[in-house]
Each structure stands twice: as C-alpha cells, then as structure tokens.
C-alpha cells in the first residue's frame, strides 16, 4: 500500500469525509475576518483537496462591487494572509465560481436576489447544493441577517437531506445573558439547532482538540484528574498585541466578553468536564454544559473578590514603546474598559470541590501564550531534608496551546553526584517536532466541519447561556460601580499585582510561562 506522507490532519480527514456540493455565502465579505481568515481558510481547504468538487463562494456586503473586484480582493488576501502561497491553478478553480452580491442586511429584496443567485447555480449545475451562510459582520446586524435568511425561504431549503442549510454565527454571541437568550430565540424561529454553528475559533485549534485526546486516550491521567491529586489549575490566554484598530469594538466588549466568557471558559470546560459517553457533538456539549453549570457564582466586591480587572498603561513590548489603552485609536481617554481579567473559580462537583481554577486573559502582556497548567499536590515531606523539600516543585502538566504547541510534565529529579540533591526537570512533547509544522489554522477545520455538518467544535445555545449566567452578574456589578476596582498594569508585564494577590490568598502563584 502506498505510504500517505501528507500532514496527519489530512490523512485522518479526506478518506472519510466529504461535503456535498456547497455554496458558502459570507456576510460582511469586505471585512477583516473574511480577508485575514475565511478566504485563506477556503483556499487552504482547496489546496488539500477538501472542498467538494462543486464549490461556490458568494461574498455579500452593502457596498456594490463587481464579481471581478471581489475576486481580486480575495486573491490579494490569499497572497497576504494564507499560510501557503497562492497557487494560481488551484485559485483559478475557486475563482471562476466566486461571486459577489450587494445589499443591505435588513433588505429582504437583496436576500431574495441572493436566493435567486443560489438557484441559478443549482440550475446550471443540474443538482441541489447546500447553502452555508457565514455571518461575519458586527453583531448589531446578526439579527436582521438571520431573519432575512428565513424570510427569503433560504433556511428551509433541502431540509430533509444532507444538503440542508447551515448558518455559522461569529462571536460575540450576545453581550450578556439576556441578549444571548434573545439571539438564541431569534435563531430558533428560523433554524433548527442542528443547522446552527456558533463559532469559538479556539475549538478549531489543533492543540485544543488534542486536549481531549491526551485526557481520554491515556490511562495515566484520569486517576489523578481530581481533587485528591490536583492542587490547582491555571489557564492563561495572554496576548502581547494591544487592541490595534479594533478600539471601537473593544470599548463595548473588554477582556471578559472578548476572551473569558468564550475562549477561556471553553478551555476550562474541556479541561474539567467528565468523560463524555462518546466523541459525538451532543455528548461532548452535554458534558461541557454540566461543567459550566457546576461553577459556583463568582464573589465580587472588595473583600474576597474572585475577580480582578485591569487596564494596560504604556510600556515596552519587545523593546518597543507602546501606548496605554486610553491612548489607543477609538478608545475614550476616560475609558473604564478592562483589557485584563483574572478569575478564581470553584467548581461544585464531586471531582473538583475545593480545587481552585485560576483563569487570566489580557492584551499587551509580556508575551503571547495560551496554556493550561494542572498543578499537582506536593508529596509528603518525610524523605527529604527541609532544604531539599524547599527545592522540590509541584509536578505540573502543562498543555501549550500556542505558540509552541505541545505538552510538558515537570518532575523533580536527582542531580548526579554523591549527595541526594534535587532539581526540577521537564519532559516535553513538541507538536512540530513530531508532526511537522504548518499545522492547519482553526478556521480551516471549522469551515470544513460546518460544510460537512459536524457541530462538535461549535457551541450549543445552552452552553453560551450557561457561560453568560456566570459572567453577567459581574458586568452588572461593574456597571453599577463604574471606576472602582479597576487596576492598571504596565504593557509588557504579566498583569497587575492584585492578580498575584488573588492566588497568594490560597498559597499559590501564577506561572511565568
Ligand atoms: P468588520 O468590522 O471588519 O466588519 C465586517 C463587515 O461588516 C464590514 O466590512 C462591513 O461590510 C460590515 N459592517 C461593518 N460595520 C457595520 C455596521 N455597523 N453595520 C452593518 N454592517 C457593518 O468586522 P470583522 O471582519 O473584524 O469581524 C466580523 C465578525 O467576526 C465580528 O462579529 C467579530 O466580532 C468576529 N471576529 C472577528 C475577528 C477578527 O480577527 N477580525 C476574530 C474573531 C471574531 P459592508 O460595508 O461591505 O457591508
Ligand atoms: C478573538 C478576539 O476572538 O480572539 C481578539 O476578539 C483576540 O481580541 C483573538 O485577539 C485571539 O485569537 P488567537 O487565535 O490569535 O489567540
């Protein structure tokens, strides 16, 4: 049998999975996400031969634009942002099936034109195609888009086949519990839940998926994965970038809505949930919801608060001076938006009662790193001298989600020599060393899964609500208290001192990854 030398991602996928003929319509096609992530993702799927033979791309936006201009923009974005360079032969095949439709997001007539376009594609092809609608606009227009997809009859096409319509909804999914519930209701009026793909692009990252495999495909971890052996868990999602050109959006959002309610909570849910009965989408989502619901309500206020929020001030990143948050474009000079959040969570279930879960996420931190660290309890102190006990570090299993993907176990070992002296050492598994670099981007996997109809890596409606239930009371408190409780941290640091104190209360310390 011929050896399959392609990336392991592809070896697993292409033999078993295939999407039916598909038209993807991207709403907000002139936007940043479409340009930087979605078009390059589609192109890379084409390079890997993972697109269906009959594949069509329609960009949709308010500005009128000829097909040729959109094609040109798409090819430029591939040249600029794709992880693999533009191969004109492959791009030509997609390009000839790429179109642009213009119209308002609240203009039913324009959606009827879109429907006519999809029907004309079907007619030309002589067979049915599935429609995937990717909503990549600011959230203010999610609702009219969904309603107009429904009103134009696009949601119920080919309902009883694998070519039924799918809708992909970008984040943020609501800004609080009430708005998330409302959006779920609006979606529920138009679509069945099996048609809905709520994006959290962290779930598309290879290393996040590997977390499930490492947890459940190895028997050595499960016996230790509980309150008897785990001292605490730390989840860090740190960025060195600031808000860049997204100041306007970020002012309404802040770190808690932008990163903690979604990406960081998803990492927590996958780390702490019970083993699912299968790897099916529903089984995994059931366990995540159970876990999110078991998190105790946050304590906030000034005594014993479980939450610290802070804003970056000017500082140095990689030796370069960077402005403070209040000086960023689109940000109010008196802004009270947090760019950093640190949380201490307690999970009230049999496995985790009493084990603190620490979460932190921020912009302009010392470096870009996302990791999950399981810190185990220290061994009894009967065998080593007091001095050596001091040198021993807690065993820690760390999953490096990005940028140096892999996992590490920290152990204590004997330093060679006549005396029994110890030193912490690390056992590493490095993704790129074992599987090669140039791993597919999260959006590639997610676009493919939506086309195939696999919702495992997407968020179910009740998951978003469970996560908002935890965060919303905090936002209500902050809205009522305004400025008080906001800390500062210097750009290029690991956050404010108050975030360190949050752990010192329990005798713990943040890792310095
Ligand atoms: P943009 O601000 O670039 O907007 C996308 C498109 O939506 C614009 O090109 C414009 O298209 C249309 N649009 C912009 N503002 C409005 C408005 N006020 N009313 C109606 N239409 C508007 O957004 P992004 O591309 O950055 O993000 C799209 C979605 O993806 C958002 O929900 C965002 O939160 C999410 N997201 C983005 C990420 C990113 O890195 N950019 C990362 C993760 C999620 P036109 O004028 O042609 O109609
Ligand atoms: C997005 C946030 O969801 O995730 C951004 O809106 C953030 O503010 C981005 O920069 C981080 O994603 P990644 O994949 O670069 O870690």
Coordinates of C-alpha atoms and ligand atoms in Angstrom, one line a residue:
X1 CA 0.0 0.0 0.0
X2 CA 1.4 3.5 -0.9
X3 CA 2.5 5.5 2.1
X4 CA 0.5 8.6 2.9
X5 CA 3.1 11.3 3.5
X6 CA 0.7 14.2 4.0
X7 CA 0.1 16.1 7.2
X8 CA -1.6 13.9 9.8
X9 CA -4.6 16.3 9.8
X10 CA -5.3 15.3 6.2
X11 CA -4.6 11.6 6.5
X12 CA -7.4 11.4 9.0
X13 CA -9.9 13.6 7.2
X14 CA -10.0 13.1 3.5
X15 CA -10.7 9.4 3.3
X16 CA -13.8 9.5 5.5
X17 CA -15.4 12.9 5.0
X18 CA -16.8 14.8 2.1
X19 CA -19.1 17.8 1.9
X20 CA -22.0 17.8 -0.6
X21 CA -22.0 20.4 -3.3
X22 CA -21.9 23.7 -1.4
X23 CA -22.4 27.5 -1.8
X24 CA -20.8 29.4 1.1
X25 CA -22.2 32.9 1.4
X26 CA -20.1 35.2 3.6
X27 CA -22.0 38.2 5.0
X28 CA -19.5 41.0 5.8
X29 CA -17.3 39.9 2.9
X30 CA -15.3 43.2 2.8
X31 CA -14.4 42.8 6.4
X32 CA -11.2 42.0 8.3
X33 CA -12.1 38.4 9.3
X34 CA -13.1 37.4 5.8
X35 CA -9.9 38.8 4.4
X36 CA -7.5 37.5 7.0
X37 CA -9.0 34.2 7.9
X38 CA -12.0 33.0 5.9
X39 CA -10.9 33.3 2.3
X40 CA -7.4 31.9 3.2
X41 CA -9.1 29.0 5.0
X42 CA -11.2 28.2 2.0
X43 CA -8.1 28.4 -0.2
X44 CA -6.1 26.0 2.0
X45 CA -9.0 23.5 2.0
X46 CA -8.8 23.7 -1.8
X47 CA -5.1 23.0 -1.7
X48 CA -5.7 20.0 0.5
X49 CA -8.5 18.8 -1.8
X50 CA -11.0 19.0 0.9
X51 CA -13.6 21.2 -0.9
X52 CA -16.4 19.5 -2.7
X53 CA -15.9 19.4 -6.5
X54 CA -18.9 21.7 -6.8
X55 CA -18.0 24.6 -4.6
X56 CA -19.1 28.2 -4.8
X57 CA -18.3 31.3 -2.9
X58 CA -20.5 34.3 -2.6
X59 CA -19.4 37.5 -0.9
X60 CA -22.2 39.7 0.4
X61 CA -22.0 43.3 1.6
X62 CA -23.6 46.7 1.5
X63 CA -21.1 48.3 -1.0
X64 CA -21.9 47.4 -4.6
X65 CA -18.9 45.6 -6.2
X66 CA -18.5 43.7 -9.4
X67 CA -17.6 40.0 -9.1
X68 CA -14.2 40.7 -10.6
X69 CA -13.3 43.2 -7.8
X70 CA -14.3 40.7 -5.1
X71 CA -12.2 38.0 -6.9
X72 CA -9.2 40.3 -6.9
X73 CA -9.6 41.2 -3.3
X74 CA -9.9 37.5 -2.4
X75 CA -6.7 36.6 -4.3
X76 CA -4.9 39.5 -2.6
X77 CA -5.9 38.3 0.8
X78 CA -4.6 34.8 0.0
X79 CA -1.3 36.2 -1.1
X80 CA -1.1 38.2 2.0
X81 CA -2.6 36.0 4.8
X82 CA -2.6 32.4 3.7
X83 CA -0.2 30.0 5.4
X84 CA 0.6 28.6 2.0
X85 CA 1.4 30.7 -1.0
X86 CA -1.0 31.3 -3.8
X87 CA -1.0 28.6 -6.4
X88 CA -2.8 30.1 -9.4
X89 CA -4.0 26.8 -10.8
X90 CA -5.9 26.0 -7.6
X91 CA -7.1 29.5 -7.1
X92 CA -8.4 29.7 -10.7
X93 CA -10.8 26.8 -10.0
X94 CA -12.3 28.6 -7.0
X95 CA -12.2 32.0 -8.6
X96 CA -14.5 31.0 -11.5
X97 CA -17.1 30.0 -9.0
X98 CA -16.8 33.2 -6.9
X99 CA -19.5 35.9 -7.0
X100 CA -20.5 39.0 -5.1
X101 CA -24.0 40.1 -4.1
X102 CA -24.6 43.5 -2.7
X103 CA -27.5 44.8 -0.5
X104 CA -28.4 45.9 3.0
X105 CA -28.5 43.3 5.8
X106 CA -32.1 44.4 6.6
X107 CA -33.2 44.5 2.9
X108 CA -35.4 41.5 2.1
X109 CA -35.3 42.2 -1.6
X110 CA -31.5 41.7 -1.6
X111 CA -31.8 38.3 0.2
X112 CA -34.3 37.3 -2.5
X113 CA -31.7 38.2 -5.1
X114 CA -29.2 36.1 -3.2
X115 CA -31.7 33.2 -3.2
X116 CA -32.1 33.6 -7.0
X117 CA -28.4 33.5 -7.4
X118 CA -28.1 30.2 -5.5
X119 CA -31.0 28.8 -7.5
X120 CA -29.3 29.8 -10.8
X121 CA -26.1 28.0 -9.6
X122 CA -28.2 24.9 -9.0
X123 CA -29.9 25.2 -12.4
X124 CA -26.6 25.5 -14.2
X125 CA -25.2 22.6 -12.2
X126 CA -28.3 20.4 -12.7
X127 CA -28.2 19.3 -9.0
X128 CA -29.1 20.5 -5.5
X129 CA -26.4 22.4 -3.5
X130 CA -26.3 23.0 0.3
X131 CA -26.1 26.6 1.5
X132 CA -23.8 27.6 4.3
X133 CA -24.4 31.2 5.5
X134 CA -21.4 32.6 7.4
X135 CA -22.3 35.7 9.4
X136 CA -19.1 37.7 9.6
X137 CA -20.5 41.1 10.4
X138 CA -20.6 43.1 13.6
X139 CA -23.2 41.6 16.0
X140 CA -25.5 44.6 15.5
X141 CA -26.7 43.1 12.2
X142 CA -26.8 39.4 13.2
X143 CA -30.5 39.6 13.8
X144 CA -31.7 41.1 10.6
X145 CA -29.5 38.8 8.6
X146 CA -30.9 35.7 10.3
X147 CA -34.5 37.0 9.9
X148 CA -34.0 37.7 6.2
X149 CA -32.4 34.3 5.5
X150 CA -35.7 33.0 7.0
X151 CA -38.0 35.4 5.2
X152 CA -36.3 34.7 1.8
X153 CA -37.0 31.0 2.3
X154 CA -33.3 30.2 2.4
X155 CA -33.3 28.4 5.8
X156 CA -35.6 25.6 4.8
X157 CA -34.0 24.5 1.5
X158 CA -33.4 20.8 1.1
X159 CA -34.5 20.3 4.7
X160 CA -34.6 16.5 4.7
X161 CA -31.3 15.8 3.1
X162 CA -27.6 16.3 3.9
X163 CA -27.9 19.5 1.8
X164 CA -29.9 21.3 4.4
X165 CA -29.0 24.9 5.1
X166 CA -26.4 25.7 7.8
X167 CA -25.7 29.0 9.4
X168 CA -22.4 29.9 11.1
X169 CA -22.6 32.7 13.6
X170 CA -19.5 34.6 14.6
X171 CA -18.7 35.8 18.1
X172 CA -19.6 37.7 20.3
X173 CA -22.8 35.8 20.8
X174 CA -24.7 38.4 22.8
X175 CA -23.2 40.8 25.4
X176 CA -25.0 39.3 28.4
X177 CA -27.4 36.5 29.4
X178 CA -30.5 38.3 28.2
X179 CA -29.1 39.3 24.8
X180 CA -27.7 35.7 24.3
X181 CA -31.1 34.3 25.1
X182 CA -32.7 36.7 22.7
X183 CA -30.3 35.8 19.9
X184 CA -31.0 32.1 20.6
X185 CA -34.7 32.8 20.3
X186 CA -34.3 34.7 17.0
X187 CA -32.2 31.9 15.6
X188 CA -34.7 29.3 16.9
X189 CA -37.5 30.9 15.0
X190 CA -35.6 30.5 11.7
X191 CA -33.4 27.4 12.2
X192 CA -33.4 24.1 13.9
X193 CA -30.5 23.7 16.4
X194 CA -28.8 21.1 14.1
X195 CA -28.4 23.9 11.4
X196 CA -26.6 26.3 13.7
X197 CA -22.8 26.6 14.1
X198 CA -21.8 29.1 16.8
X199 CA -18.1 29.8 16.4
X200 CA -15.5 29.8 19.0
X201 CA -12.3 29.6 16.9
X202 CA -10.3 28.2 19.9
X203 CA -12.2 24.9 19.5
X204 CA -10.7 24.7 16.0
X205 CA -7.2 24.9 17.2
X206 CA -5.4 21.5 16.8
X207 CA -3.9 21.7 20.3
X208 CA -7.3 22.3 21.9
X209 CA -8.7 19.2 20.2
X210 CA -5.6 17.4 21.3
X211 CA -6.5 18.2 24.9
X212 CA -9.4 15.7 24.6
X213 CA -7.2 13.1 23.1
X214 CA -4.5 13.5 25.8
X215 CA -7.1 13.4 28.6
X216 CA -9.1 10.4 27.3
X217 CA -6.7 8.3 25.2
X218 CA -4.2 7.9 28.0
X219 CA -5.0 6.0 31.1
X220 CA -2.2 7.6 33.3
X221 CA -4.0 10.9 33.7
X222 CA -7.6 10.0 34.7
X223 CA -6.8 8.6 38.2
X224 CA -5.0 11.8 39.1
X225 CA -7.5 14.2 37.5
X226 CA -9.5 15.1 40.6
X227 CA -9.5 17.0 43.9
X228 CA -7.4 14.2 45.6
X229 CA -4.3 14.9 43.5
X230 CA -4.8 18.3 41.8
X231 CA -3.7 21.4 43.8
X232 CA -5.0 24.0 41.4
X233 CA -5.4 24.6 37.6
X234 CA -4.2 27.7 35.8
X235 CA -5.4 28.8 32.4
X236 CA -3.6 31.6 30.8
X237 CA -4.6 33.3 27.5
X238 CA -2.2 36.1 27.1
X239 CA -1.6 38.3 24.1
X240 CA 1.2 40.8 23.5
X241 CA -0.8 42.7 21.0
X242 CA -3.0 45.6 22.0
X243 CA -6.4 46.4 20.6
X244 CA -5.0 47.7 17.3
X245 CA -7.7 49.1 15.1
X246 CA -10.5 47.4 17.0
X247 CA -10.8 50.0 19.7
X248 CA -14.4 50.8 18.9
X249 CA -15.5 47.2 19.2
X250 CA -13.3 46.6 22.3
X251 CA -14.7 49.5 24.2
X252 CA -18.0 47.7 24.2
X253 CA -16.5 44.4 25.0
X254 CA -13.5 44.3 27.2
X255 CA -11.4 41.3 28.1
X256 CA -14.2 39.5 29.9
X257 CA -16.6 39.5 27.0
X258 CA -14.0 39.3 24.3
X259 CA -11.9 36.4 25.7
X260 CA -13.0 35.0 29.0
X261 CA -16.8 34.3 28.5
X262 CA -15.9 32.3 25.4
X263 CA -12.4 31.1 24.6
X264 CA -11.1 30.8 28.2
X265 CA -14.3 29.2 29.5
X266 CA -14.2 26.7 26.7
X267 CA -10.7 25.7 27.7
X268 CA -11.8 25.3 31.2
X269 CA -14.8 23.2 30.2
X270 CA -12.7 20.8 28.2
X271 CA -10.2 20.5 30.9
X272 CA -12.6 19.9 33.8
X273 CA -15.6 18.1 32.2
X274 CA -16.4 14.5 32.9
X275 CA -15.6 11.9 30.2
X276 CA -18.4 12.1 27.6
X277 CA -20.2 8.8 26.6
X278 CA -18.9 9.2 23.1
X279 CA -17.0 11.8 21.0
X280 CA -20.2 12.9 19.3
X281 CA -21.1 16.6 19.3
X282 CA -24.0 16.2 21.6
X283 CA -22.2 14.0 24.1
X284 CA -19.3 16.5 24.5
X285 CA -21.6 19.5 24.6
X286 CA -23.7 17.9 27.3
X287 CA -20.6 17.4 29.5
X288 CA -19.4 21.0 28.9
X289 CA -22.8 22.4 29.9
X290 CA -22.9 20.3 33.0
X291 CA -19.5 21.6 34.0
X292 CA -20.3 25.2 33.3
X293 CA -23.4 24.9 35.4
X294 CA -21.4 23.5 38.3
X295 CA -19.2 26.6 38.6
X296 CA -20.1 28.4 41.8
X297 CA -21.3 32.0 41.4
X298 CA -18.5 34.5 41.5
X299 CA -17.9 36.6 44.6
X300 CA -17.1 40.1 43.7
X301 CA -16.9 43.4 45.6
X302 CA -13.9 44.5 47.6
X303 CA -13.5 41.8 50.2
X304 CA -12.5 38.3 49.0
X305 CA -13.3 39.1 45.4
X306 CA -12.8 36.2 42.9
X307 CA -12.2 38.7 40.1
X308 CA -9.5 41.3 39.2
X309 CA -9.9 43.6 36.2
X310 CA -7.2 45.9 34.9
X311 CA -6.2 48.2 32.0
X312 CA -2.8 48.4 30.3
X313 CA -0.8 51.6 30.5
X314 CA 2.1 52.5 28.2
X315 CA 5.2 50.3 28.4
X316 CA 7.6 48.2 26.3
X317 CA 6.8 45.1 24.2
X318 CA 9.9 43.5 22.6
X319 CA 11.8 46.7 23.4
X320 CA 9.3 48.9 21.5
X321 CA 7.4 51.6 23.3
X322 CA 3.6 51.0 23.1
X323 CA 0.8 53.4 24.1
X324 CA -1.6 52.8 27.0
X325 CA -5.1 51.6 26.3
X326 CA -6.6 55.0 26.9
X327 CA -4.4 56.4 24.1
X328 CA -5.4 53.8 21.5
X329 CA -7.4 54.8 18.4
X330 CA -11.1 54.6 19.0
X331 CA -10.8 54.4 22.8
X332 CA -12.2 57.0 25.2
X333 CA -9.4 58.8 27.2
X334 CA -11.6 58.1 30.3
X335 CA -12.3 54.5 29.3
X336 CA -13.3 52.1 32.0
X337 CA -13.0 49.0 29.9
X338 CA -10.8 46.2 31.2
X339 CA -8.1 44.8 29.0
X340 CA -7.1 42.1 31.5
X341 CA -9.2 39.8 33.7
X342 CA -8.1 37.3 36.4
X343 CA -10.7 34.9 37.9
X344 CA -10.7 32.4 40.7
X345 CA -13.4 29.8 40.1
X346 CA -14.6 26.9 42.2
X347 CA -16.4 24.0 40.7
X348 CA -19.0 22.4 42.9
X349 CA -19.0 18.8 41.9
X350 CA -17.6 15.5 43.1
X351 CA -14.4 15.7 41.1
X352 CA -13.3 19.3 41.7
X353 CA -14.8 20.6 45.0
X354 CA -12.1 22.6 46.8
X355 CA -9.7 22.9 43.8
X356 CA -9.3 26.5 42.6
X357 CA -9.3 27.1 38.8
X358 CA -7.5 30.3 38.0
X359 CA -8.2 32.0 34.7
X360 CA -6.5 35.0 33.2
X361 CA -6.5 36.8 29.9
X362 CA -5.2 40.1 28.8
X363 CA -3.8 42.2 26.0
X364 CA -0.3 43.7 26.0
X365 CA 1.0 41.1 28.3
X366 CA 4.7 40.0 28.5
X367 CA 4.3 37.6 25.6
X368 CA 1.7 35.7 23.6
X369 CA 1.0 32.4 25.2
X370 CA -2.1 30.2 25.8
X371 CA -1.6 27.3 28.2
X372 CA -3.4 25.1 30.6
X373 CA -1.4 24.0 33.6
X374 CA -2.6 21.3 36.0
X375 CA -0.6 21.7 39.2
X376 CA -0.5 18.5 41.4
X377 CA -0.2 18.3 45.2
X378 CA 3.2 18.1 46.7
X379 CA 4.4 14.8 48.1
X380 CA 4.6 14.2 51.9
X381 CA 7.8 15.7 53.3
X382 CA 9.1 12.6 55.1
X383 CA 12.0 11.6 52.9
X384 CA 13.9 14.7 52.1
X385 CA 15.7 17.3 54.2
X386 CA 13.9 20.6 54.8
X387 CA 16.3 22.2 52.4
X388 CA 15.5 19.7 49.6
X389 CA 11.8 20.0 50.2
X390 CA 12.2 23.6 49.5
X391 CA 13.8 22.9 46.2
X392 CA 11.1 20.4 45.1
X393 CA 8.5 21.9 42.8
X394 CA 4.9 20.7 42.4
X395 CA 4.5 18.3 39.5
X396 CA 2.8 20.2 36.7
X397 CA 1.3 19.0 33.5
X398 CA 1.1 21.9 31.0
X399 CA -0.7 21.9 27.7
X400 CA 0.8 24.6 25.5
X401 CA -2.0 25.6 23.2
X402 CA 0.1 28.4 21.4
X403 CA 2.5 29.4 20.2
X404 CA 4.9 26.5 21.0
X405 CA 2.3 23.8 20.7
X406 CA 2.9 20.7 22.9
X407 CA 2.8 19.5 26.4
X408 CA 5.2 19.3 29.3
X409 CA 5.5 17.4 32.5
X410 CA 7.5 19.0 35.3
X411 CA 9.2 16.4 37.6
X412 CA 11.8 16.5 40.3
X413 CA 15.0 14.6 39.6
X414 CA 18.2 13.8 41.3
X415 CA 21.2 15.9 40.4
X416 CA 24.1 13.4 39.6
X417 CA 26.5 13.2 42.5
X418 CA 27.2 11.7 45.8
X419 CA 24.6 13.7 47.7
X420 CA 20.8 13.5 47.3
X421 CA 20.2 16.8 45.8
X422 CA 17.2 17.5 43.6
X423 CA 16.3 19.7 40.7
X424 CA 13.0 20.2 38.7
X425 CA 13.3 18.9 35.2
X426 CA 10.9 18.9 32.2
X427 CA 9.6 16.2 29.9
X428 CA 8.5 17.7 26.6
X429 CA 6.3 16.7 23.7
X430 CA 6.6 19.2 20.9
X431 CA 3.9 19.1 18.2
X432 CA 6.1 20.5 15.4
X433 CA 9.0 18.0 16.2
X434 CA 6.6 15.0 16.0
X435 CA 4.1 16.1 13.3
X436 CA 5.8 18.8 11.4
X437 CA 5.0 22.5 11.3
X438 CA 2.5 24.4 9.1
X439 CA -0.5 23.0 11.0
X440 CA -3.9 23.9 9.6
X441 CA -5.5 27.0 11.0
X442 CA -8.5 26.8 13.2
X443 CA -10.8 28.4 10.6
X444 CA -9.9 25.7 8.1
X445 CA -11.2 23.0 10.4
X446 CA -14.3 25.0 11.3
X447 CA -15.3 25.9 7.8
X448 CA -14.8 22.3 6.7
X449 CA -16.8 21.0 9.7
X450 CA -19.7 23.4 9.0
X451 CA -19.8 22.2 5.4
X452 CA -19.7 18.6 6.5
X453 CA -22.4 19.2 9.2
X454 CA -20.2 18.2 12.2
X455 CA -21.1 20.5 15.1
X456 CA -18.6 19.0 17.7
X457 CA -16.3 22.1 17.6
X458 CA -19.1 24.6 17.8
X459 CA -21.0 25.9 20.8
X460 CA -24.6 24.9 21.5
X461 CA -27.2 27.5 22.6
X462 CA -27.4 26.4 26.2
X463 CA -23.6 26.5 26.5
X464 CA -23.4 30.2 25.7
X465 CA -26.2 30.8 28.2
X466 CA -24.5 28.8 30.9
X467 CA -21.3 30.8 30.4
X468 CA -23.1 34.2 30.3
X469 CA -25.0 33.2 33.5
X470 CA -21.7 33.3 35.3
X471 CA -20.3 36.5 33.8
X472 CA -23.4 38.7 33.6
X473 CA -23.9 39.4 37.3
X474 CA -20.3 40.6 37.3
X475 CA -20.9 43.0 34.5
X476 CA -24.0 44.3 36.2
X477 CA -21.9 45.0 39.3
X478 CA -19.2 46.7 37.3
X479 CA -21.8 48.9 35.5
X480 CA -23.2 50.0 38.9
X481 CA -19.8 50.6 40.5
X482 CA -18.1 52.2 37.5
X483 CA -14.4 53.1 38.0
X484 CA -13.8 51.4 41.4
X485 CA -12.0 48.1 41.3
X486 CA -10.1 48.9 38.1
X487 CA -6.3 48.2 38.4
X488 CA -3.6 49.2 36.0
X489 CA -0.7 47.2 34.6
X490 CA 2.3 48.2 32.6
X491 CA 2.3 46.9 29.0
X492 CA 4.7 44.1 28.7
X493 CA 4.1 42.8 32.3
X494 CA 2.1 39.8 33.5
X495 CA -0.8 41.9 34.8
X496 CA -1.4 43.9 38.0
X497 CA -0.1 42.9 41.5
X498 CA -3.7 42.4 42.5
X499 CA -3.9 39.4 40.2
X500 CA -0.9 37.9 42.1
X501 CA -2.7 38.5 45.4
X502 CA -5.7 36.6 44.2
X503 CA -3.6 33.5 44.2
X504 CA -1.4 34.3 47.3
X505 CA -4.7 34.1 49.3
X506 CA -4.6 30.3 48.7
X507 CA -0.8 30.0 48.9
X508 CA -0.5 29.7 45.1
X509 CA 1.4 31.7 42.5
X510 CA 0.8 32.4 38.8
X511 CA 3.2 30.6 36.5
X512 CA 5.5 32.7 34.4
X513 CA 5.2 30.9 31.1
Ligands
LIG1 P1 -15.6 44.3 10.4 O1 -15.7 45.5 11.4 O2 -14.4 44.3 9.5 O3 -16.9 44.2 9.6 C1 -17.2 43.2 8.7 C2 -18.1 43.8 7.6 O4 -19.4 44.1 8.1 C3 -17.6 45.2 7.1 O5 -16.7 45.0 6.0 C4 -18.9 45.8 6.6 O6 -19.2 45.3 5.3 C5 -19.9 45.3 7.5 N1 -20.1 46.2 8.6 C6 -19.2 46.9 9.4 N2 -19.8 47.7 10.3 C7 -21.2 47.6 10.1 C8 -22.3 48.1 10.7 N3 -22.2 49.0 11.7 N4 -23.5 47.8 10.2 C9 -23.6 46.9 9.2 N5 -22.6 46.3 8.6 C10 -21.4 46.7 9.0 O7 -15.6 43.0 11.3 P2 -14.6 41.8 11.3 O8 -14.5 41.3 10.0 O9 -13.4 42.1 12.1 O10 -15.4 40.8 12.2 C11 -16.6 40.1 11.8 C12 -17.2 39.3 12.9 O11 -16.2 38.3 13.3 C13 -17.5 40.1 14.2 O12 -18.6 39.6 14.8 C14 -16.3 39.9 15.1 O13 -16.6 40.0 16.4 C15 -15.9 38.5 14.7 N6 -14.5 38.2 14.9 C16 -13.5 38.9 14.2 C17 -12.2 38.6 14.4 C18 -11.1 39.3 13.7 O14 -10.0 39.0 13.9 N7 -11.5 40.3 12.8 C19 -11.8 37.5 15.4 C20 -12.8 36.8 16.0 C21 -14.2 37.1 15.7 P3 -20.0 46.1 4.2 O15 -19.8 47.6 4.5 O16 -19.4 45.6 2.9 O17 -21.4 45.7 4.4
LIG2 C1 -10.7 37.0 19.2 C2 -10.7 38.3 20.0 O1 -11.8 36.2 19.4 O2 -9.5 36.2 19.5 C3 -9.4 39.0 19.7 O3 -11.8 39.0 19.6 C4 -8.2 38.2 20.0 O4 -9.4 40.2 20.6 C5 -8.3 36.9 19.3 O5 -7.0 38.9 19.6 C6 -7.2 35.9 19.7 O6 -7.2 34.8 18.9 P1 -5.8 34.0 18.6 O7 -6.3 32.8 17.8 O8 -4.9 34.9 17.9 O9 -5.3 33.6 20.0

